[in-house]
Amino acid sequence: MASASRANAAEIDRLAITLAKDPSSKAFIPLAEEYGKAGMWAEAAGVLEDGLKYYPGFITAMVALGRAYDQLGQPTKAKAILEEAIKMSPENLRAHRTLAKIYTAEGATTQALRSCDVILALNPLDQESLSLRASLGAASPNVSETSTAPAAKASIVQPQAAVEAPPHTPTVAEQPALAQEIEPAAFAVELALPDVVADATTTMASALEADPPQAQAPSPVDAVMAADLVIEPTPAPSPSRNQIAARRLEQMLQSIDARRRDRPAPEATAAASQS
C-alpha cells in the first residue's frame, strides 16, 4: 500500500468497500487491476479467485488471474488457467501474450510461436510478438500478406459484384412460357377485330341506305382510286382474314367518302333543272 499513489490508494479503498458490501459485485475486476498497478499481485490474485467463485468462466477474470500468477512466479498455475481461457476464447490477445512468455521460458518453442502467430494474425505490427519470434529464431511472417489478404479478397469480390448483368435473352426452354403470355393478348385482339369490322360494315350499310349513291359517270377521283387499286403492290404473304377484311373496309369507306365529296349539292341540281 505504501508504494501506491494517493489516487490509486483512494480508488483501491473505494472498490474494496464496494466489494465488501456486495461480495458478488463485479467490482473485483477493477479492484484487481488497481492492485496490479500498485504491484500488489497477491491481493489481486486473491480478489480474482474469490470473484471467479461467483462468476466461473469469466474470461476477463481468468486472464487477469493468469497474469497475477505469472507475476507471482507461479507459471504452472498461470499456464493452466490461461490455457483454459484460450479454449473458451481462442483469440484472446492478453492470454496469448502471457502464455508466449511462459512457453518461451519453459523452452516450449512451438507453443510460444503458436501464441505469437495468433497475436500477429490480429495485429501484424505487434512489436513484442515480432521480437519474441526473432529471439526464437523464427522468420518474421509476411506482414503485408497478413494485413492485406482480406482487403485483396474484398477487392477481387467487389468488381465482380459491381459488373452489371447483361440483358436476359430468353432461352429455348423459356420461349414456350413467353409464347403462353403473348398468345392470350393476341387471341383477344383477333376475337375483337371481327366485331369492329362488323360494326363498321353495319354503319356503312346504314349510310348507303339513308343516302344511296346516284348513277353517274366515274369521277376523276374514282378513276384515280381505281388506278391506285390496280397498281397496289401485292400484300405481304399469307395475310390474316381480319387484315384482309379491314383493308377492304378501309377501301370501301374511302370510296364512299370520295363519292360524297364529288356529288353536286341539291341546290345546284335544282337550279340546273329549272334552267
mmCIF file with all atom_site columns, C-alpha atoms in Angstrom, residues 26-200:
data_model
loop_
_atom_site.group_PDB
_atom_site.id
_atom_site.type_symbol
_atom_site.label_atom_id
_atom_site.label_alt_id
_atom_site.label_comp_id
_atom_site.label_asym_id
_atom_site.label_entity_id
_atom_site.label_seq_id
_atom_site.pdbx_PDB_ins_code
_atom_site.Cartn_x
_atom_site.Cartn_y
_atom_site.Cartn_z
_atom_site.occupancy
_atom_site.B_iso_or_equiv
_atom_site.pdbx_formal_charge
_atom_site.auth_seq_id
_atom_site.auth_comp_id
_atom_site.auth_asym_id
_atom_site.auth_atom_id
_atom_site.pdbx_PDB_model_num
ATOM 1   C CA . LYS A 1 26  ? -18.067 -7.274  -10.372 1.00 0.00 ? 26  LYS A CA 1
ATOM 2   C CA . ALA A 1 27  ? -16.068 -4.549  -8.658  1.00 0.00 ? 27  ALA A CA 1
ATOM 3   C CA . PHE A 1 28  ? -13.434 -7.237  -8.081  1.00 0.00 ? 28  PHE A CA 1
ATOM 4   C CA . ILE A 1 29  ? -12.223 -6.759  -11.675 1.00 0.00 ? 29  ILE A CA 1
ATOM 5   C CA . PRO A 1 30  ? -11.245 -3.048  -11.396 1.00 0.00 ? 30  PRO A CA 1
ATOM 6   C CA . LEU A 1 31  ? -10.050 -3.683  -7.854  1.00 0.00 ? 31  LEU A CA 1
ATOM 7   C CA . ALA A 1 32  ? -7.645  -6.392  -9.075  1.00 0.00 ? 32  ALA A CA 1
ATOM 8   C CA . GLU A 1 33  ? -6.452  -4.003  -11.786 1.00 0.00 ? 33  GLU A CA 1
ATOM 9   C CA . GLU A 1 34  ? -5.726  -1.313  -9.229  1.00 0.00 ? 34  GLU A CA 1
ATOM 10  C CA . TYR A 1 35  ? -3.888  -3.867  -7.089  1.00 0.00 ? 35  TYR A CA 1
ATOM 11  C CA . GLY A 1 36  ? -1.809  -4.785  -10.103 1.00 0.00 ? 36  GLY A CA 1
ATOM 12  C CA . LYS A 1 37  ? -0.927  -1.141  -10.776 1.00 0.00 ? 37  LYS A CA 1
ATOM 13  C CA . ALA A 1 38  ? 0.254   -0.900  -7.197  1.00 0.00 ? 38  ALA A CA 1
ATOM 14  C CA . GLY A 1 39  ? 2.306   -4.093  -7.562  1.00 0.00 ? 39  GLY A CA 1
ATOM 15  C CA . MET A 1 40  ? 0.075   -5.866  -5.054  1.00 0.00 ? 40  MET A CA 1
ATOM 16  C CA . TRP A 1 41  ? -0.223  -9.080  -7.085  1.00 0.00 ? 41  TRP A CA 1
ATOM 17  C CA . ALA A 1 42  ? -1.084  -11.335 -4.155  1.00 0.00 ? 42  ALA A CA 1
ATOM 18  C CA . GLU A 1 43  ? -4.075  -9.135  -3.299  1.00 0.00 ? 43  GLU A CA 1
ATOM 19  C CA . ALA A 1 44  ? -5.030  -9.048  -6.991  1.00 0.00 ? 44  ALA A CA 1
ATOM 20  C CA . ALA A 1 45  ? -4.924  -12.852 -7.211  1.00 0.00 ? 45  ALA A CA 1
ATOM 21  C CA . GLY A 1 46  ? -6.984  -13.138 -4.032  1.00 0.00 ? 46  GLY A CA 1
ATOM 22  C CA . VAL A 1 47  ? -9.882  -10.966 -5.177  1.00 0.00 ? 47  VAL A CA 1
ATOM 23  C CA . LEU A 1 48  ? -9.848  -12.610 -8.616  1.00 0.00 ? 48  LEU A CA 1
ATOM 24  C CA . GLU A 1 49  ? -10.054 -16.094 -7.129  1.00 0.00 ? 49  GLU A CA 1
ATOM 25  C CA . ASP A 1 50  ? -12.967 -15.004 -4.967  1.00 0.00 ? 50  ASP A CA 1
ATOM 26  C CA . GLY A 1 51  ? -14.709 -13.322 -7.901  1.00 0.00 ? 51  GLY A CA 1
ATOM 27  C CA . LEU A 1 52  ? -14.413 -16.414 -10.103 1.00 0.00 ? 52  LEU A CA 1
ATOM 28  C CA . LYS A 1 53  ? -16.320 -18.363 -7.470  1.00 0.00 ? 53  LYS A CA 1
ATOM 29  C CA . TYR A 1 54  ? -19.297 -16.146 -8.256  1.00 0.00 ? 54  TYR A CA 1
ATOM 30  C CA . TYR A 1 55  ? -18.584 -15.908 -11.995 1.00 0.00 ? 55  TYR A CA 1
ATOM 31  C CA . PRO A 1 56  ? -16.949 -19.139 -13.173 1.00 0.00 ? 56  PRO A CA 1
ATOM 32  C CA . GLY A 1 57  ? -15.807 -18.986 -16.802 1.00 0.00 ? 57  GLY A CA 1
ATOM 33  C CA . PHE A 1 58  ? -15.497 -15.183 -16.710 1.00 0.00 ? 58  PHE A CA 1
ATOM 34  C CA . ILE A 1 59  ? -12.746 -14.831 -19.348 1.00 0.00 ? 59  ILE A CA 1
ATOM 35  C CA . THR A 1 60  ? -11.553 -11.382 -18.276 1.00 0.00 ? 60  THR A CA 1
ATOM 36  C CA . ALA A 1 61  ? -11.091 -12.527 -14.683 1.00 0.00 ? 61  ALA A CA 1
ATOM 37  C CA . MET A 1 62  ? -9.369  -15.754 -15.763 1.00 0.00 ? 62  MET A CA 1
ATOM 38  C CA . VAL A 1 63  ? -6.837  -13.899 -17.931 1.00 0.00 ? 63  VAL A CA 1
ATOM 39  C CA . ALA A 1 64  ? -6.197  -11.337 -15.168 1.00 0.00 ? 64  ALA A CA 1
ATOM 40  C CA . LEU A 1 65  ? -5.648  -14.141 -12.666 1.00 0.00 ? 65  LEU A CA 1
ATOM 41  C CA . GLY A 1 66  ? -3.219  -15.870 -15.009 1.00 0.00 ? 66  GLY A CA 1
ATOM 42  C CA . ARG A 1 67  ? -1.221  -12.689 -15.288 1.00 0.00 ? 67  ARG A CA 1
ATOM 43  C CA . ALA A 1 68  ? -1.250  -12.283 -11.496 1.00 0.00 ? 68  ALA A CA 1
ATOM 44  C CA . TYR A 1 69  ? 0.036   -15.852 -11.067 1.00 0.00 ? 69  TYR A CA 1
ATOM 45  C CA . ASP A 1 70  ? 2.779   -15.152 -13.616 1.00 0.00 ? 70  ASP A CA 1
ATOM 46  C CA . GLN A 1 71  ? 3.807   -12.013 -11.730 1.00 0.00 ? 71  GLN A CA 1
ATOM 47  C CA . LEU A 1 72  ? 3.885   -14.029 -8.502  1.00 0.00 ? 72  LEU A CA 1
ATOM 48  C CA . GLY A 1 73  ? 6.284   -16.529 -10.105 1.00 0.00 ? 73  GLY A CA 1
ATOM 49  C CA . GLN A 1 74  ? 3.716   -19.310 -10.350 1.00 0.00 ? 74  GLN A CA 1
ATOM 50  C CA . PRO A 1 75  ? 3.936   -20.249 -14.075 1.00 0.00 ? 75  PRO A CA 1
ATOM 51  C CA . THR A 1 76  ? 2.256   -23.627 -13.685 1.00 0.00 ? 76  THR A CA 1
ATOM 52  C CA . LYS A 1 77  ? -0.906  -22.127 -12.221 1.00 0.00 ? 77  LYS A CA 1
ATOM 53  C CA . ALA A 1 78  ? -0.732  -19.247 -14.697 1.00 0.00 ? 78  ALA A CA 1
ATOM 54  C CA . LYS A 1 79  ? -0.384  -21.573 -17.702 1.00 0.00 ? 79  LYS A CA 1
ATOM 55  C CA . ALA A 1 80  ? -3.223  -23.812 -16.525 1.00 0.00 ? 80  ALA A CA 1
ATOM 56  C CA . ILE A 1 81  ? -5.812  -21.063 -16.216 1.00 0.00 ? 81  ILE A CA 1
ATOM 57  C CA . LEU A 1 82  ? -4.648  -19.225 -19.349 1.00 0.00 ? 82  LEU A CA 1
ATOM 58  C CA . GLU A 1 83  ? -4.829  -22.378 -21.469 1.00 0.00 ? 83  GLU A CA 1
ATOM 59  C CA . GLU A 1 84  ? -8.327  -22.905 -20.152 1.00 0.00 ? 84  GLU A CA 1
ATOM 60  C CA . ALA A 1 85  ? -9.152  -19.320 -21.123 1.00 0.00 ? 85  ALA A CA 1
ATOM 61  C CA . ILE A 1 86  ? -7.935  -19.655 -24.730 1.00 0.00 ? 86  ILE A CA 1
ATOM 62  C CA . LYS A 1 87  ? -10.007 -22.803 -25.143 1.00 0.00 ? 87  LYS A CA 1
ATOM 63  C CA . MET A 1 88  ? -13.034 -20.648 -24.451 1.00 0.00 ? 88  MET A CA 1
ATOM 64  C CA . SER A 1 89  ? -11.699 -17.569 -26.281 1.00 0.00 ? 89  SER A CA 1
ATOM 65  C CA . PRO A 1 90  ? -9.045  -18.679 -28.843 1.00 0.00 ? 90  PRO A CA 1
ATOM 66  C CA . GLU A 1 91  ? -8.170  -15.133 -29.963 1.00 0.00 ? 91  GLU A CA 1
ATOM 67  C CA . ASN A 1 92  ? -7.700  -13.536 -26.547 1.00 0.00 ? 92  ASN A CA 1
ATOM 68  C CA . LEU A 1 93  ? -4.536  -11.478 -27.071 1.00 0.00 ? 93  LEU A CA 1
ATOM 69  C CA . ARG A 1 94  ? -3.747  -10.862 -23.399 1.00 0.00 ? 94  ARG A CA 1
ATOM 70  C CA . ALA A 1 95  ? -3.868  -14.588 -22.657 1.00 0.00 ? 95  ALA A CA 1
ATOM 71  C CA . HIS A 1 96  ? -1.625  -15.443 -25.615 1.00 0.00 ? 96  HIS A CA 1
ATOM 72  C CA . ARG A 1 97  ? 0.809   -12.678 -24.725 1.00 0.00 ? 97  ARG A CA 1
ATOM 73  C CA . THR A 1 98  ? 1.366   -14.083 -21.223 1.00 0.00 ? 98  THR A CA 1
ATOM 74  C CA . LEU A 1 99  ? 1.398   -17.664 -22.499 1.00 0.00 ? 99  LEU A CA 1
ATOM 75  C CA . ALA A 1 100 ? 4.037   -16.831 -25.119 1.00 0.00 ? 100 ALA A CA 1
ATOM 76  C CA . LYS A 1 101 ? 6.340   -15.581 -22.352 1.00 0.00 ? 101 LYS A CA 1
ATOM 77  C CA . ILE A 1 102 ? 5.700   -18.653 -20.204 1.00 0.00 ? 102 ILE A CA 1
ATOM 78  C CA . TYR A 1 103 ? 6.242   -21.060 -23.112 1.00 0.00 ? 103 TYR A CA 1
ATOM 79  C CA . THR A 1 104 ? 9.459   -19.289 -24.076 1.00 0.00 ? 104 THR A CA 1
ATOM 80  C CA . ALA A 1 105 ? 10.744  -19.503 -20.513 1.00 0.00 ? 105 ALA A CA 1
ATOM 81  C CA . GLU A 1 106 ? 9.956   -23.228 -20.443 1.00 0.00 ? 106 GLU A CA 1
ATOM 82  C CA . GLY A 1 107 ? 11.612  -23.831 -23.835 1.00 0.00 ? 107 GLY A CA 1
ATOM 83  C CA . ALA A 1 108 ? 8.307   -24.759 -25.481 1.00 0.00 ? 108 ALA A CA 1
ATOM 84  C CA . THR A 1 109 ? 9.204   -23.018 -28.723 1.00 0.00 ? 109 THR A CA 1
ATOM 85  C CA . THR A 1 110 ? 6.369   -24.479 -30.801 1.00 0.00 ? 110 THR A CA 1
ATOM 86  C CA . GLN A 1 111 ? 3.676   -23.340 -28.359 1.00 0.00 ? 111 GLN A CA 1
ATOM 87  C CA . ALA A 1 112 ? 5.333   -19.933 -27.987 1.00 0.00 ? 112 ALA A CA 1
ATOM 88  C CA . LEU A 1 113 ? 5.384   -19.413 -31.759 1.00 0.00 ? 113 LEU A CA 1
ATOM 89  C CA . ARG A 1 114 ? 1.767   -20.522 -31.994 1.00 0.00 ? 114 ARG A CA 1
ATOM 90  C CA . SER A 1 115 ? 0.711   -17.855 -29.486 1.00 0.00 ? 115 SER A CA 1
ATOM 91  C CA . CYS A 1 116 ? 2.802   -15.253 -31.341 1.00 0.00 ? 116 CYS A CA 1
ATOM 92  C CA . ASP A 1 117 ? 1.121   -16.218 -34.611 1.00 0.00 ? 117 ASP A CA 1
ATOM 93  C CA . VAL A 1 118 ? -2.320  -15.717 -33.099 1.00 0.00 ? 118 VAL A CA 1
ATOM 94  C CA . ILE A 1 119 ? -1.339  -12.244 -31.915 1.00 0.00 ? 119 ILE A CA 1
ATOM 95  C CA . LEU A 1 120 ? 0.271   -11.300 -35.247 1.00 0.00 ? 120 LEU A CA 1
ATOM 96  C CA . ALA A 1 121 ? -2.723  -12.561 -37.209 1.00 0.00 ? 121 ALA A CA 1
ATOM 97  C CA . LEU A 1 122 ? -4.823  -9.983  -35.399 1.00 0.00 ? 122 LEU A CA 1
ATOM 98  C CA . ASN A 1 123 ? -2.118  -7.324  -35.076 1.00 0.00 ? 123 ASN A CA 1
ATOM 99  C CA . PRO A 1 124 ? 0.667   -7.861  -37.645 1.00 0.00 ? 124 PRO A CA 1
ATOM 100 C CA . LEU A 1 125 ? 2.665   -4.919  -36.271 1.00 0.00 ? 125 LEU A CA 1
ATOM 101 C CA . ASP A 1 126 ? 2.793   -6.132  -32.655 1.00 0.00 ? 126 ASP A CA 1
ATOM 102 C CA . GLN A 1 127 ? 6.433   -5.410  -31.822 1.00 0.00 ? 127 GLN A CA 1
ATOM 103 C CA . GLU A 1 128 ? 6.539   -7.604  -28.721 1.00 0.00 ? 128 GLU A CA 1
ATOM 104 C CA . SER A 1 129 ? 5.463   -10.686 -30.659 1.00 0.00 ? 129 SER A CA 1
ATOM 105 C CA . LEU A 1 130 ? 7.771   -9.876  -33.571 1.00 0.00 ? 130 LEU A CA 1
ATOM 106 C CA . SER A 1 131 ? 10.707  -9.521  -31.184 1.00 0.00 ? 131 SER A CA 1
ATOM 107 C CA . LEU A 1 132 ? 9.825   -12.772 -29.436 1.00 0.00 ? 132 LEU A CA 1
ATOM 108 C CA . ARG A 1 133 ? 9.683   -14.630 -32.737 1.00 0.00 ? 133 ARG A CA 1
ATOM 109 C CA . ALA A 1 134 ? 13.035  -13.210 -33.705 1.00 0.00 ? 134 ALA A CA 1
ATOM 110 C CA . SER A 1 135 ? 14.537  -14.282 -30.375 1.00 0.00 ? 135 SER A CA 1
ATOM 111 C CA . LEU A 1 136 ? 13.247  -17.799 -31.007 1.00 0.00 ? 136 LEU A CA 1
ATOM 112 C CA . GLY A 1 137 ? 14.996  -17.849 -34.381 1.00 0.00 ? 137 GLY A CA 1
ATOM 113 C CA . ALA A 1 138 ? 11.774  -17.914 -36.401 1.00 0.00 ? 138 ALA A CA 1
ATOM 114 C CA . ALA A 1 139 ? 11.420  -15.852 -39.538 1.00 0.00 ? 139 ALA A CA 1
ATOM 115 C CA . SER A 1 140 ? 9.009   -12.979 -39.247 1.00 0.00 ? 140 SER A CA 1
ATOM 116 C CA . PRO A 1 141 ? 5.716   -13.589 -41.040 1.00 0.00 ? 141 PRO A CA 1
ATOM 117 C CA . ASN A 1 142 ? 4.973   -11.607 -44.176 1.00 0.00 ? 142 ASN A CA 1
ATOM 118 C CA . VAL A 1 143 ? 3.225   -8.661  -42.583 1.00 0.00 ? 143 VAL A CA 1
ATOM 119 C CA . SER A 1 144 ? 1.964   -7.244  -45.879 1.00 0.00 ? 144 SER A CA 1
ATOM 120 C CA . GLU A 1 145 ? 0.332   -10.514 -46.821 1.00 0.00 ? 145 GLU A CA 1
ATOM 121 C CA . THR A 1 146 ? -1.186  -10.965 -43.351 1.00 0.00 ? 146 THR A CA 1
ATOM 122 C CA . SER A 1 147 ? -2.616  -7.459  -43.250 1.00 0.00 ? 147 SER A CA 1
ATOM 123 C CA . THR A 1 148 ? -3.700  -7.123  -46.866 1.00 0.00 ? 148 THR A CA 1
ATOM 124 C CA . ALA A 1 149 ? -5.021  -10.591 -47.587 1.00 0.00 ? 149 ALA A CA 1
ATOM 125 C CA . PRO A 1 150 ? -8.607  -9.787  -46.520 1.00 0.00 ? 150 PRO A CA 1
ATOM 126 C CA . ALA A 1 151 ? -8.511  -6.489  -48.418 1.00 0.00 ? 151 ALA A CA 1
ATOM 127 C CA . ALA A 1 152 ? -7.198  -8.245  -51.523 1.00 0.00 ? 152 ALA A CA 1
ATOM 128 C CA . LYS A 1 153 ? -10.016 -10.753 -51.373 1.00 0.00 ? 153 LYS A CA 1
ATOM 129 C CA . ALA A 1 154 ? -12.530 -7.951  -50.975 1.00 0.00 ? 154 ALA A CA 1
ATOM 130 C CA . SER A 1 155 ? -11.043 -6.075  -53.935 1.00 0.00 ? 155 SER A CA 1
ATOM 131 C CA . ILE A 1 156 ? -11.471 -9.165  -56.060 1.00 0.00 ? 156 ILE A CA 1
ATOM 132 C CA . VAL A 1 157 ? -15.032 -9.791  -54.999 1.00 0.00 ? 157 VAL A CA 1
ATOM 133 C CA . GLN A 1 158 ? -16.272 -6.208  -55.273 1.00 0.00 ? 158 GLN A CA 1
ATOM 134 C CA . PRO A 1 159 ? -15.670 -5.716  -59.032 1.00 0.00 ? 159 PRO A CA 1
ATOM 135 C CA . GLN A 1 160 ? -17.467 -8.987  -59.716 1.00 0.00 ? 160 GLN A CA 1
ATOM 136 C CA . ALA A 1 161 ? -20.430 -7.773  -57.696 1.00 0.00 ? 161 ALA A CA 1
ATOM 137 C CA . ALA A 1 162 ? -20.326 -4.398  -59.484 1.00 0.00 ? 162 ALA A CA 1
ATOM 138 C CA . VAL A 1 163 ? -20.479 -5.916  -63.010 1.00 0.00 ? 163 VAL A CA 1
ATOM 139 C CA . GLU A 1 164 ? -23.902 -5.253  -64.415 1.00 0.00 ? 164 GLU A CA 1
ATOM 140 C CA . ALA A 1 165 ? -25.759 -8.325  -65.562 1.00 0.00 ? 165 ALA A CA 1
ATOM 141 C CA . PRO A 1 166 ? -26.223 -8.441  -69.369 1.00 0.00 ? 166 PRO A CA 1
ATOM 142 C CA . PRO A 1 167 ? -29.754 -8.200  -70.779 1.00 0.00 ? 167 PRO A CA 1
ATOM 143 C CA . HIS A 1 168 ? -31.533 -11.502 -70.397 1.00 0.00 ? 168 HIS A CA 1
ATOM 144 C CA . THR A 1 169 ? -32.125 -13.387 -73.618 1.00 0.00 ? 169 THR A CA 1
ATOM 145 C CA . PRO A 1 170 ? -34.905 -15.963 -73.356 1.00 0.00 ? 170 PRO A CA 1
ATOM 146 C CA . THR A 1 171 ? -33.611 -19.498 -73.674 1.00 0.00 ? 171 THR A CA 1
ATOM 147 C CA . VAL A 1 172 ? -35.244 -22.193 -75.718 1.00 0.00 ? 172 VAL A CA 1
ATOM 148 C CA . ALA A 1 173 ? -36.806 -23.569 -72.574 1.00 0.00 ? 173 ALA A CA 1
ATOM 149 C CA . GLU A 1 174 ? -38.255 -20.145 -71.675 1.00 0.00 ? 174 GLU A CA 1
ATOM 150 C CA . GLN A 1 175 ? -39.722 -19.405 -75.130 1.00 0.00 ? 175 GLN A CA 1
ATOM 151 C CA . PRO A 1 176 ? -42.845 -21.592 -74.712 1.00 0.00 ? 176 PRO A CA 1
ATOM 152 C CA . ALA A 1 177 ? -43.632 -19.775 -71.466 1.00 0.00 ? 177 ALA A CA 1
ATOM 153 C CA . LEU A 1 178 ? -43.252 -16.397 -73.193 1.00 0.00 ? 178 LEU A CA 1
ATOM 154 C CA . ALA A 1 179 ? -45.456 -17.595 -76.001 1.00 0.00 ? 179 ALA A CA 1
ATOM 155 C CA . GLN A 1 180 ? -48.114 -18.543 -73.485 1.00 0.00 ? 180 GLN A CA 1
ATOM 156 C CA . GLU A 1 181 ? -48.006 -15.000 -72.114 1.00 0.00 ? 181 GLU A CA 1
ATOM 157 C CA . ILE A 1 182 ? -48.251 -13.371 -75.559 1.00 0.00 ? 182 ILE A CA 1
ATOM 158 C CA . GLU A 1 183 ? -50.854 -15.657 -77.147 1.00 0.00 ? 183 GLU A CA 1
ATOM 159 C CA . PRO A 1 184 ? -53.810 -14.671 -74.892 1.00 0.00 ? 184 PRO A CA 1
ATOM 160 C CA . ALA A 1 185 ? -53.368 -10.979 -75.745 1.00 0.00 ? 185 ALA A CA 1
ATOM 161 C CA . ALA A 1 186 ? -53.074 -11.695 -79.468 1.00 0.00 ? 186 ALA A CA 1
ATOM 162 C CA . PHE A 1 187 ? -56.083 -14.008 -79.319 1.00 0.00 ? 187 PHE A CA 1
ATOM 163 C CA . ALA A 1 188 ? -58.156 -11.321 -77.589 1.00 0.00 ? 188 ALA A CA 1
ATOM 164 C CA . VAL A 1 189 ? -57.294 -8.807  -80.327 1.00 0.00 ? 189 VAL A CA 1
ATOM 165 C CA . GLU A 1 190 ? -58.139 -11.323 -83.015 1.00 0.00 ? 190 GLU A CA 1
ATOM 166 C CA . LEU A 1 191 ? -61.536 -12.019 -81.410 1.00 0.00 ? 191 LEU A CA 1
ATOM 167 C CA . ALA A 1 192 ? -62.325 -8.314  -81.075 1.00 0.00 ? 192 ALA A CA 1
ATOM 168 C CA . LEU A 1 193 ? -61.336 -7.378  -84.642 1.00 0.00 ? 193 LEU A CA 1
ATOM 169 C CA . PRO A 1 194 ? -64.289 -9.106  -86.410 1.00 0.00 ? 194 PRO A CA 1
ATOM 170 C CA . ASP A 1 195 ? -66.711 -7.252  -84.126 1.00 0.00 ? 195 ASP A CA 1
ATOM 171 C CA . VAL A 1 196 ? -65.073 -3.942  -85.028 1.00 0.00 ? 196 VAL A CA 1
ATOM 172 C CA . VAL A 1 197 ? -65.259 -4.800  -88.731 1.00 0.00 ? 197 VAL A CA 1
ATOM 173 C CA . ALA A 1 198 ? -68.896 -5.850  -88.391 1.00 0.00 ? 198 ALA A CA 1
ATOM 174 C CA . ASP A 1 199 ? -69.821 -2.614  -86.622 1.00 0.00 ? 199 ASP A CA 1
ATOM 175 C CA . ALA A 1 200 ? -68.098 -0.552  -89.292 1.00 0.00 ? 200 ALA A CA 1
#
